[in-house]
Coordinates of C-alpha atoms and ligand atoms in Angstrom, one line a residue:
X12 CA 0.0 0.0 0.0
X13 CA 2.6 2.2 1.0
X14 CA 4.5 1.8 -2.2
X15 CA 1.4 3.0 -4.3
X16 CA 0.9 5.6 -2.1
X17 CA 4.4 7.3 -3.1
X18 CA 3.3 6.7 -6.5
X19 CA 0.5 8.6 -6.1
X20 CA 2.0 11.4 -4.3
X21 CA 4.8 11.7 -7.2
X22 CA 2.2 12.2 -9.7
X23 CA 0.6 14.7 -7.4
X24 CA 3.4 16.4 -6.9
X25 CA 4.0 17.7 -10.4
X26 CA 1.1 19.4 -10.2
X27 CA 1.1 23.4 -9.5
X28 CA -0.7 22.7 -6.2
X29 CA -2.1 19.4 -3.9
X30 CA -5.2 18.5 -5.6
X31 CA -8.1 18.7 -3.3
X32 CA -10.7 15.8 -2.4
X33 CA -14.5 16.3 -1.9
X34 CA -16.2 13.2 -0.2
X35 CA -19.7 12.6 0.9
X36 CA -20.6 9.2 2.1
X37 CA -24.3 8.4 1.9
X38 CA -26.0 5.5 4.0
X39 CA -24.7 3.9 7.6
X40 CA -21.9 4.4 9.9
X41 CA -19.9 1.8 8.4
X42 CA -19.8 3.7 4.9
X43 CA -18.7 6.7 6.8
X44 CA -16.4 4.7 8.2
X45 CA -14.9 3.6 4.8
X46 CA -14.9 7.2 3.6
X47 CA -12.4 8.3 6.5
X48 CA -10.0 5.5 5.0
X49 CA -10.3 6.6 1.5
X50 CA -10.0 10.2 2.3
X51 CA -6.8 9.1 4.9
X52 CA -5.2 7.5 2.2
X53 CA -5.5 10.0 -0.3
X54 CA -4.4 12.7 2.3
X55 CA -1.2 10.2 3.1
X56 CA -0.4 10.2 -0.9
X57 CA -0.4 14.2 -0.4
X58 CA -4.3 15.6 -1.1
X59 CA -6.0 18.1 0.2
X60 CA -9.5 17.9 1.7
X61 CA -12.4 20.2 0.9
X62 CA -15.9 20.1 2.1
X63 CA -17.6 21.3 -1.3
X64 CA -17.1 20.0 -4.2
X65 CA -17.1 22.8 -6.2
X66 CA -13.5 23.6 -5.8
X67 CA -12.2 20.0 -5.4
X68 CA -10.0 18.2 -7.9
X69 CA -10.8 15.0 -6.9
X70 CA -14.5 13.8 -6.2
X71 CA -16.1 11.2 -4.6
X72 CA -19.7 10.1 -3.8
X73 CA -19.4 6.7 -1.5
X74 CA -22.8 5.6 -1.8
X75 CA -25.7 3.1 0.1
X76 CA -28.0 0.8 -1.6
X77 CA -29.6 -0.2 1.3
X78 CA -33.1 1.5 0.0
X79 CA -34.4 2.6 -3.2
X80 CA -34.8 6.1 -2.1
X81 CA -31.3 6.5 -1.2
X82 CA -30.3 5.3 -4.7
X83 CA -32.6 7.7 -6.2
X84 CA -30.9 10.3 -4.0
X85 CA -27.9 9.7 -5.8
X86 CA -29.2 9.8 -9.3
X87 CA -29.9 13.1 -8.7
X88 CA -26.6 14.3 -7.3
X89 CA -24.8 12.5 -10.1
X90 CA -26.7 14.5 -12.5
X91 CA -26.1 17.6 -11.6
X92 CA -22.3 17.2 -11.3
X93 CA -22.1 17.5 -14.9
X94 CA -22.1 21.5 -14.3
X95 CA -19.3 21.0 -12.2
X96 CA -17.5 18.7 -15.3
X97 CA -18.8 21.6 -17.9
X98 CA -16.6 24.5 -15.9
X99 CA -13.4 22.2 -15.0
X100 CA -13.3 19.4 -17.3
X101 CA -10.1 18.3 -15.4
X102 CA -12.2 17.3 -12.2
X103 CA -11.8 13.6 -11.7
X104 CA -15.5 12.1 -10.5
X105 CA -15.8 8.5 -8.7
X106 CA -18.5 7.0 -7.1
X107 CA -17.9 4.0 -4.3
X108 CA -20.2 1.9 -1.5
X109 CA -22.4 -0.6 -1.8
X110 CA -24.5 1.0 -4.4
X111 CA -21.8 0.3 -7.4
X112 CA -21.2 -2.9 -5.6
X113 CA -24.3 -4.2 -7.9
X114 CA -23.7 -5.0 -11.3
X115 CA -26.4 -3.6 -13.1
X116 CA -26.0 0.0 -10.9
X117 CA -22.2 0.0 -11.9
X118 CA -23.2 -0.9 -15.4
X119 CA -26.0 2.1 -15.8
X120 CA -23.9 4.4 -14.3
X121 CA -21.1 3.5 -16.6
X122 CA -23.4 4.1 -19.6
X123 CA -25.6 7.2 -18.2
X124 CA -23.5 9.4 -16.4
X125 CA -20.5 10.1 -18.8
X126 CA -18.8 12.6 -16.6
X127 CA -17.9 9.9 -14.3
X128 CA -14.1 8.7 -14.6
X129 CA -14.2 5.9 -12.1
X130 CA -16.3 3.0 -10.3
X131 CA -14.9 0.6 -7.2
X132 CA -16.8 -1.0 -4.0
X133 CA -16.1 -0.6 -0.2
X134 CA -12.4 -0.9 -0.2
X135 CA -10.4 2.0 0.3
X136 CA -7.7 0.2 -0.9
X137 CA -8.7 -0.2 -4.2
X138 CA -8.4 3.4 -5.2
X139 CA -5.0 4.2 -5.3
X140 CA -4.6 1.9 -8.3
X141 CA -7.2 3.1 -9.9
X142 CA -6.3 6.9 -9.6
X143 CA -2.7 6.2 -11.4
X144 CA -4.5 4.7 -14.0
X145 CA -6.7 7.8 -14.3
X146 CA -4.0 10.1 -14.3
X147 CA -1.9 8.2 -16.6
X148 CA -4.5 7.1 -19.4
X149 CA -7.6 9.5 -18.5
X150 CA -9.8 6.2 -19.5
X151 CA -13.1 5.2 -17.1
X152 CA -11.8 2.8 -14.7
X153 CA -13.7 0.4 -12.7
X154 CA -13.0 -2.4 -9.7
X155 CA -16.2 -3.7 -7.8
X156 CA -15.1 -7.0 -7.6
X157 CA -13.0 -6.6 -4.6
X158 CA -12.8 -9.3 -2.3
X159 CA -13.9 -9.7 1.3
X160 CA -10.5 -8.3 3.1
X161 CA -10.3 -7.1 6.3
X162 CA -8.9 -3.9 5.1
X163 CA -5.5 -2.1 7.3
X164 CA -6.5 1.0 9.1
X165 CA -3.3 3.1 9.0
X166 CA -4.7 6.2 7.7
X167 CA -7.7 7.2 8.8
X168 CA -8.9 10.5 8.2
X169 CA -11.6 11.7 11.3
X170 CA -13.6 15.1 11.4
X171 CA -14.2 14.3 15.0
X172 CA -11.7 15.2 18.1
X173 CA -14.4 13.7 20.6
X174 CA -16.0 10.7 18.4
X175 CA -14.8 7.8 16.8
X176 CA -15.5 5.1 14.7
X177 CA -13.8 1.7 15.0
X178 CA -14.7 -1.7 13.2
X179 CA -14.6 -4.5 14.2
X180 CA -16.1 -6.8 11.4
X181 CA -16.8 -6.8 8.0
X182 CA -19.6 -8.2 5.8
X183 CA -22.8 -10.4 6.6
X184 CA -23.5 -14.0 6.3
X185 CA -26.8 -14.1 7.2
X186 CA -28.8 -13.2 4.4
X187 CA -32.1 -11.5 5.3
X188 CA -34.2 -12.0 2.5
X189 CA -34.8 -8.2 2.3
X190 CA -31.7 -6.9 2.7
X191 CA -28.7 -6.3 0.0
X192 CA -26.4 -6.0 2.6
X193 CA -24.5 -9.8 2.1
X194 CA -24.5 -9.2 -1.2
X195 CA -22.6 -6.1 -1.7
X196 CA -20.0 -6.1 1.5
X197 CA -19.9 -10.1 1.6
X198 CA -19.2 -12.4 3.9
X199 CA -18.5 -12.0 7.3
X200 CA -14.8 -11.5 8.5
X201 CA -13.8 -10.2 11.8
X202 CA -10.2 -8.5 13.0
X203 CA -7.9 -9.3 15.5
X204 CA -8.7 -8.2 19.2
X205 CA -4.8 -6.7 18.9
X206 CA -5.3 -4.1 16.2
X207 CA -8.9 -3.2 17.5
X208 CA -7.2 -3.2 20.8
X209 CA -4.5 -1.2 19.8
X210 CA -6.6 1.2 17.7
X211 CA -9.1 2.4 20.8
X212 CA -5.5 2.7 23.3
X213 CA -4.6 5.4 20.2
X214 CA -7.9 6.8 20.4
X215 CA -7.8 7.2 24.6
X216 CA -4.3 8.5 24.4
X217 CA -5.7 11.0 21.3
X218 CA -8.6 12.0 24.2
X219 CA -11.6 10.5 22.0
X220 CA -14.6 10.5 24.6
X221 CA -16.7 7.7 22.8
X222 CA -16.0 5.0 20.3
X223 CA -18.3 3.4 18.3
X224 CA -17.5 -0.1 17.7
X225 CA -18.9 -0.9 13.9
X226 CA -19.7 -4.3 12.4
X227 CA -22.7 -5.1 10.4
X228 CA -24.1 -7.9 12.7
X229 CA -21.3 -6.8 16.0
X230 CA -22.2 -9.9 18.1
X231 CA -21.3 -12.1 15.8
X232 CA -17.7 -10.7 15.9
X233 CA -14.9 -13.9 16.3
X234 CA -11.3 -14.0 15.8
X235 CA -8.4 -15.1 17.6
X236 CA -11.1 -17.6 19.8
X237 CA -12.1 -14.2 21.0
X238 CA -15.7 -13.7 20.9
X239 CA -17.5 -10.4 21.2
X240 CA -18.4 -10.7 25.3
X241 CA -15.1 -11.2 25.7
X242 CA -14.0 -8.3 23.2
X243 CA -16.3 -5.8 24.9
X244 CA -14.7 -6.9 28.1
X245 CA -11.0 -6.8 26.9
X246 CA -11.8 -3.0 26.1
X247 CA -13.6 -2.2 28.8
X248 CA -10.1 -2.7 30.5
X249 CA -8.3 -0.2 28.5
X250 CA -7.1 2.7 30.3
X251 CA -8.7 6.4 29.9
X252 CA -11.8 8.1 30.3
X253 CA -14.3 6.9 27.3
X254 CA -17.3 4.9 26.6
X255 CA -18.9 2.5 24.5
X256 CA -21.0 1.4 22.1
X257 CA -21.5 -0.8 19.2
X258 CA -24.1 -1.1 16.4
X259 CA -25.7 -3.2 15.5
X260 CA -26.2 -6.4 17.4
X261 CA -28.7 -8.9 16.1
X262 CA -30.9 -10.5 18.3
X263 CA -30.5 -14.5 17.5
X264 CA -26.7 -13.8 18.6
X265 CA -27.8 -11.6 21.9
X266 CA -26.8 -14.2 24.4
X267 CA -26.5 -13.8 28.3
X268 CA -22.5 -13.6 28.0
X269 CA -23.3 -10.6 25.5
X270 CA -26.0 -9.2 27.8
X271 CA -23.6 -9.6 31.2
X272 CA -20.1 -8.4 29.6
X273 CA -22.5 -5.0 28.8
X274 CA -23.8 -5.1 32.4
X275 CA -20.2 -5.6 33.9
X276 CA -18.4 -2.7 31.5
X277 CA -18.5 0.5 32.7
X278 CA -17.1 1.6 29.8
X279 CA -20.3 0.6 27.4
X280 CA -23.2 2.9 27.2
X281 CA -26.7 1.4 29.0
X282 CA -28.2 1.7 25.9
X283 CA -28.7 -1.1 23.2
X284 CA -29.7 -1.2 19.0
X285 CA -31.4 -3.7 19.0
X286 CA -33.0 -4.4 15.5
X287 CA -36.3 -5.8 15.7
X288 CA -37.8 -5.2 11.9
X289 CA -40.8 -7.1 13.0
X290 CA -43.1 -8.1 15.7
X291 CA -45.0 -11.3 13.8
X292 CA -43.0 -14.7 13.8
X293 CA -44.7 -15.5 10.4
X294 CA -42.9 -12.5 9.1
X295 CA -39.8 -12.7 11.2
X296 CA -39.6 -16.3 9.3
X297 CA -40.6 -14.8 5.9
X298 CA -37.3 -12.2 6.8
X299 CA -35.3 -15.3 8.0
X300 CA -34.3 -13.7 11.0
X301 CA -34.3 -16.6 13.1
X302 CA -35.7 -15.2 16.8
X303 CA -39.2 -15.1 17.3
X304 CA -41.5 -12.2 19.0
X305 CA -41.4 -14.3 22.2
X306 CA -37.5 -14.5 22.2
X307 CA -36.6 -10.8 21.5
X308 CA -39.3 -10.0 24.8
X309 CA -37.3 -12.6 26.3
X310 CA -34.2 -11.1 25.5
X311 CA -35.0 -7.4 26.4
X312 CA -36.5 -8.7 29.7
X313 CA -32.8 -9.8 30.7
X314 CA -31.1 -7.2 29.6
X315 CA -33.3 -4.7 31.2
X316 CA -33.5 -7.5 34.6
X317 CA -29.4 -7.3 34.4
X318 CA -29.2 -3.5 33.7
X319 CA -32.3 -1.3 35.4
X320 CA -32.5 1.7 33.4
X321 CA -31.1 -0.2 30.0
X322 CA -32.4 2.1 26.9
X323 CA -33.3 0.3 24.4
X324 CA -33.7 1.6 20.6
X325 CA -34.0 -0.4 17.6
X326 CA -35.3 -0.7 13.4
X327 CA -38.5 -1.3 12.1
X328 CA -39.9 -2.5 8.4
X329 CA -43.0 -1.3 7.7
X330 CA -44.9 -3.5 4.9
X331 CA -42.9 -6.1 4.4
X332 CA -44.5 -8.4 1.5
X333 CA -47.9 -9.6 2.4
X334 CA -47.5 -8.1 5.8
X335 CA -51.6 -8.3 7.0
X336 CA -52.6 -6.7 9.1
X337 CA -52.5 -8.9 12.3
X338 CA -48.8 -9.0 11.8
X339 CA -49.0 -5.4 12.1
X340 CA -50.5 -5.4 15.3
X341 CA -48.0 -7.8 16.9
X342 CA -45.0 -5.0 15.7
X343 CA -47.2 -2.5 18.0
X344 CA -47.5 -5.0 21.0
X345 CA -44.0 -5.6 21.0
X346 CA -43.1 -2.0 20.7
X347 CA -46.1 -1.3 23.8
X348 CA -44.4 -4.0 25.4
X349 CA -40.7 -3.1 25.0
X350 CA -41.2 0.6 25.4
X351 CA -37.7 1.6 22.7
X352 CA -36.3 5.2 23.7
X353 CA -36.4 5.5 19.7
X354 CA -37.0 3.8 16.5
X355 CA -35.5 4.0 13.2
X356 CA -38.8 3.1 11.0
X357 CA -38.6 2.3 7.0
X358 CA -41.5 1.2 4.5
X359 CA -39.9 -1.8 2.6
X360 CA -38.2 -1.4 -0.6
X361 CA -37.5 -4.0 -2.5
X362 CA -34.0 -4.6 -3.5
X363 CA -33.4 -6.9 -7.0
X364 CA -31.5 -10.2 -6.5
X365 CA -32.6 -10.3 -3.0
X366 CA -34.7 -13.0 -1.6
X367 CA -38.0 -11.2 -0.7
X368 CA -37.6 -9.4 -4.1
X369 CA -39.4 -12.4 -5.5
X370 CA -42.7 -12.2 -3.2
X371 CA -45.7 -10.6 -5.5
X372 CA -46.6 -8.1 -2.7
X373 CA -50.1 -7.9 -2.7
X374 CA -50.2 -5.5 0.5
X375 CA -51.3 -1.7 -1.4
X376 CA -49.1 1.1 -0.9
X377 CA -51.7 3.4 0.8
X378 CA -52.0 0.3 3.6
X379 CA -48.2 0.4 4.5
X380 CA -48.1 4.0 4.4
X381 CA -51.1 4.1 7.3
X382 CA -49.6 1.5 9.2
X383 CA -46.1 3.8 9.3
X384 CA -48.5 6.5 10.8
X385 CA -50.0 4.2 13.3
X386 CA -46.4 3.0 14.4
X387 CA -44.9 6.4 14.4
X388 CA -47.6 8.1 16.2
X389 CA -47.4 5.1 19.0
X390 CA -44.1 5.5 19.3
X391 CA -44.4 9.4 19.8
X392 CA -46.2 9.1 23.2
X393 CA -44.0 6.3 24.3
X394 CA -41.0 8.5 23.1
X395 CA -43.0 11.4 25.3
X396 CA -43.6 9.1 28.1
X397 CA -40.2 7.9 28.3
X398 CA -38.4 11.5 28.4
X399 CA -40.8 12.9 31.0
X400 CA -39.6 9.8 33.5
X401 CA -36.1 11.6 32.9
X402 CA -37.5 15.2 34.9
X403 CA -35.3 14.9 38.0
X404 CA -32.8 12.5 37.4
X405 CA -29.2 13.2 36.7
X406 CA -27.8 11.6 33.1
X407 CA -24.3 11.9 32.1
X408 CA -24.0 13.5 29.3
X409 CA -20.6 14.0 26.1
X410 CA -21.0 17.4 25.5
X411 CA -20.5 17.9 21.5
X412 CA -21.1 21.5 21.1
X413 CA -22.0 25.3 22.4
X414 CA -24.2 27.9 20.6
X415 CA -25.4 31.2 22.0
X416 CA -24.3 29.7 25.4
X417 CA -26.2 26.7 25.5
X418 CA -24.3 23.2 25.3
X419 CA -25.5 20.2 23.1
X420 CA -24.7 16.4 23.9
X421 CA -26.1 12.9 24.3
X422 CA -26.7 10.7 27.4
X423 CA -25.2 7.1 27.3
X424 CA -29.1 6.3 26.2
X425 CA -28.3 8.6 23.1
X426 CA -30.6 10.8 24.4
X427 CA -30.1 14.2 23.5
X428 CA -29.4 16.8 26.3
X429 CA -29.5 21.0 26.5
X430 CA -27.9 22.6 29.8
X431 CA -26.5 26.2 30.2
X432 CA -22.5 26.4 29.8
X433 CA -19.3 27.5 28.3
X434 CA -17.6 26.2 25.1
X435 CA -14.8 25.1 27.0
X436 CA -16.9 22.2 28.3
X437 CA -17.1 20.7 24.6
X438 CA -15.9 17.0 24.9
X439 CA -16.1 16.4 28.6
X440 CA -18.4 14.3 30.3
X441 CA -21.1 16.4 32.9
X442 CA -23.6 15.0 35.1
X443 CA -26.6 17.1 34.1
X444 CA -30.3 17.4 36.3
X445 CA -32.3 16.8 33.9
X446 CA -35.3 19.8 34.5
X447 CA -37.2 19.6 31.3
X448 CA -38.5 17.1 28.3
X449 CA -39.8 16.9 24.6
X450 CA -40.3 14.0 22.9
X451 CA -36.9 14.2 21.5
X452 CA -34.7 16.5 24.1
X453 CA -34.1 16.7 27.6
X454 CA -33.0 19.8 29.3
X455 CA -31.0 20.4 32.7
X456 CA -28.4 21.9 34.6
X457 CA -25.0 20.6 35.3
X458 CA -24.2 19.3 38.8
X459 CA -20.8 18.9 38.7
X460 CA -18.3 20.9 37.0
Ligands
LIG8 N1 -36.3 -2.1 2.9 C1 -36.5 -1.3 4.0 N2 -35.7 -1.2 5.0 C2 -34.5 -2.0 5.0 N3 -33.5 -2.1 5.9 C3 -32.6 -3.0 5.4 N4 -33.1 -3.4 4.2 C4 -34.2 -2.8 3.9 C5 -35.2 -2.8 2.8 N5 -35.0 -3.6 1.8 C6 -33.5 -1.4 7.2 C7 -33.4 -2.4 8.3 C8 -32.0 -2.3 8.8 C9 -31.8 -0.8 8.5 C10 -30.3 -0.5 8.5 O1 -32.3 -0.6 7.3 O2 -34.4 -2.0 9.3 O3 -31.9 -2.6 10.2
LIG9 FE1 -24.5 0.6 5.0 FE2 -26.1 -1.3 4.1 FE3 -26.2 1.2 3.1 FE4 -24.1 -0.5 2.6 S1 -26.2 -0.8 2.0 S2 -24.1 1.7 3.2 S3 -24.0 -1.5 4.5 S4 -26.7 0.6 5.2

């Protein structure tokens, strides 16, 4: 890597100045994740960074393809960076993630938008190559056929002094049959505790206050005979003041050992993701999840019996293929039952060569748009419910930011929180009173200082 990086930054140096890079990385934190490698590396080989595109030399859309609408999003940016082409023909245009990782995307993106120069996947590491090609030949280059590496993670370029992101696996082996997921970041692979290890001591010593541990199903995590209890545990034991969390956990791997390393960590937040995408067994079955209703209850009864005060938050598809409406009903009870501090809701969108793709859907669209409603307006009191129990308590809250003298930052439930202070508080930990609730925000005062 290093060898192609000096490469690159020979060719960039013969130019009058560094050339800058633009990236926007669409979709979850893992893609965001991938962006800060690509934008490390091409800062090691001697780029610039820019936050518009308009005046960068180099840019780069990393994109999602987890839902229709996001893909569409992208459609429409691509289009209109052929003003950006017209003015500087010189600009160099890619587009990543797991959007291009399908065939037939890369292939009508290839064909529609000519302004683009270059196509590759989720590996950072594949773009180096690519960009010496470019500069060399100025011909459309394209890689998505990467394969499923557990990429290095020298050069990592983070906008935040306070947060961080850290992987810990790659990929997805277990093929939910509406998700495009497996197919684009493949299959599972998990890294050593060392490196991960070693990565978050770099972070304490750097003074990051929270670290987000990344991996597409977390608890599945396994390498080195080191499960992820154990993992959570082995950093729970590194030195400095930070904490925890990790997204996204599935359910069918959220055993007791998971459940009690949390519980024993002071380090890891009180608050679990916990994805339930469906309340109806026939459906969970239909989504091959593999837990039923009855075991995710189960589940979130021992988690909250181990850890009193445990928030939990978690996803929810709306209209999944012949969802009826009694399967409807048993998402509400379990969100009545469970009472999540937040959930992420999405109408299904059906993703080609998946599955559930398949399924003639016979549910109408004007059904799954009144059941999102329903869930969304449940979830509202129980949101409002939930926040008011807060009034009097004391939460301790990462504080991310000031403006006009108030301070911004979230509770280990990743509940948002407002309190009165100075900017120099921004990444410290405060116990704030909590005086005041909306459905989404709490308000307080600190108590210590
Ligand atoms: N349609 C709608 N939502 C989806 N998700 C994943 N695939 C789909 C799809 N095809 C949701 C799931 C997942 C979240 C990241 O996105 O709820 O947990
Ligand atoms: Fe992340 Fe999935 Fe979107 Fe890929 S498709 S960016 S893994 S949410």
């Amino acid at each position: 890597m290093i060898e192609i990086l000096e490469k690159l930054s020979e060719t960039f140096s013969k130019r009058q100045s560094p050339p800058l890079v633009f990236l926007h990385s669409f979709g979850c934190r893992q893609n965001v994740s991938d962006g800060e490698s690509t934008v490390g590396l091409l800062v090691k080989a001697g780029c610039g960074v820019t936050d518009t595109p308009d005046n960068a030399d180099i840019i780069i859309y990393n994109t999602c393809a987890v839902r229709e609408n996001a893909e569409k999003h992208v459609y429409g940016v691509l289009g209109e960076l052929t003003h950006i082409k017209e003015r500087n023909p010189d600009v160099i245009i890619g587009v990543c993630g797991c959007m291009v990782k399908q065939k037939h995307v890369a292939e009508f993106i290839k064909k529609t938008y000519r302004h683009v120069d270059f196509l590759f996947g989720n590996n950072a590491e594949t773009l180096p190559d690519i960009l010496l090609e470019i500069l060399d030949k100025r011909t459309f280059m394209m890689n998505i056929n990467e394969p499923d590496i557990i990429p290095e993670r020298e050069f990592i370029q983070r906008k935040s002094k306070i947060f961080a992101d850290v992987p810990i696996m790659y990929g997805c082996n277990n093929f939910c049959t509406y998700c495009i997921v497996p197919y684009v970041r493949g299959r599972e692979r998990s890294r050593s505790p060392h490196d991960i290890i070693e990565e978050i001591k770099a972070l304490s010593k750097d003074n990051i206050k929270e670290i987000m541990l990344l991996g597409q199903n977390a608890n599945s995590y396994s390498s080195d005979n080191v499960d992820f209890a154990e993992l959570l545990l082995k950093i729970n034991d590194i030195d400095g003041d930070f904490r925890v969390r990790f997204m996204s956990p599935h359910p069918k791997d959220m055993g007791s050992d998971v459940l009690q390393a949390i519980a024993q960590s002071e380090k890891i937040c009180k608050h679990i993701h916990l994805p339930l995408q469906s309340g109806s067994n026939r459906i969970l079955e239909a989504m091959n999840r593999r837990y039923t209703k009855e075991k995710f209850l189960e589940t979130a009864d021992k988690a909250r019996s181990l850890m009193p005060g445990l928030s939990i938050s978690t996803d929810i598809i709306v209209g999944f293929p012949n969802e009826t409406a009694e399967d409807f009903e048993d998402t509400l009870d379990v969100v009545k039952t469970i009472g999540f501090t937040n959930i992420f809701t999405f109408i299904y969108s059906k993703r080609s060569g998946t599955k559930a793709a398949e399924i003639i859907d016979l549910t109408p669209k004007d059904e799954k748009t009144a059941r999102m409603t329903r869930l969304l307006s449940l979830q509202n009191e129980i949101s409002t419910k939930i926040m008011a129990d807060f009034v009097g308590k004391t939460v301790k809250v990462l504080i991310e930011e000031q403006k006009d003298g108030i301070l911004f930052g979230k509770s280990e439930h990743s509940i948002g929180v407002k309190t009165p202070g100075d900017p120099g508080e921004v990444g410290t930990f405060k116990d704030v009173k909590i005086t005041g609730a909306k459905r989404s925000e709490l308000y307080g005062e600190i108590v210590n200082s």
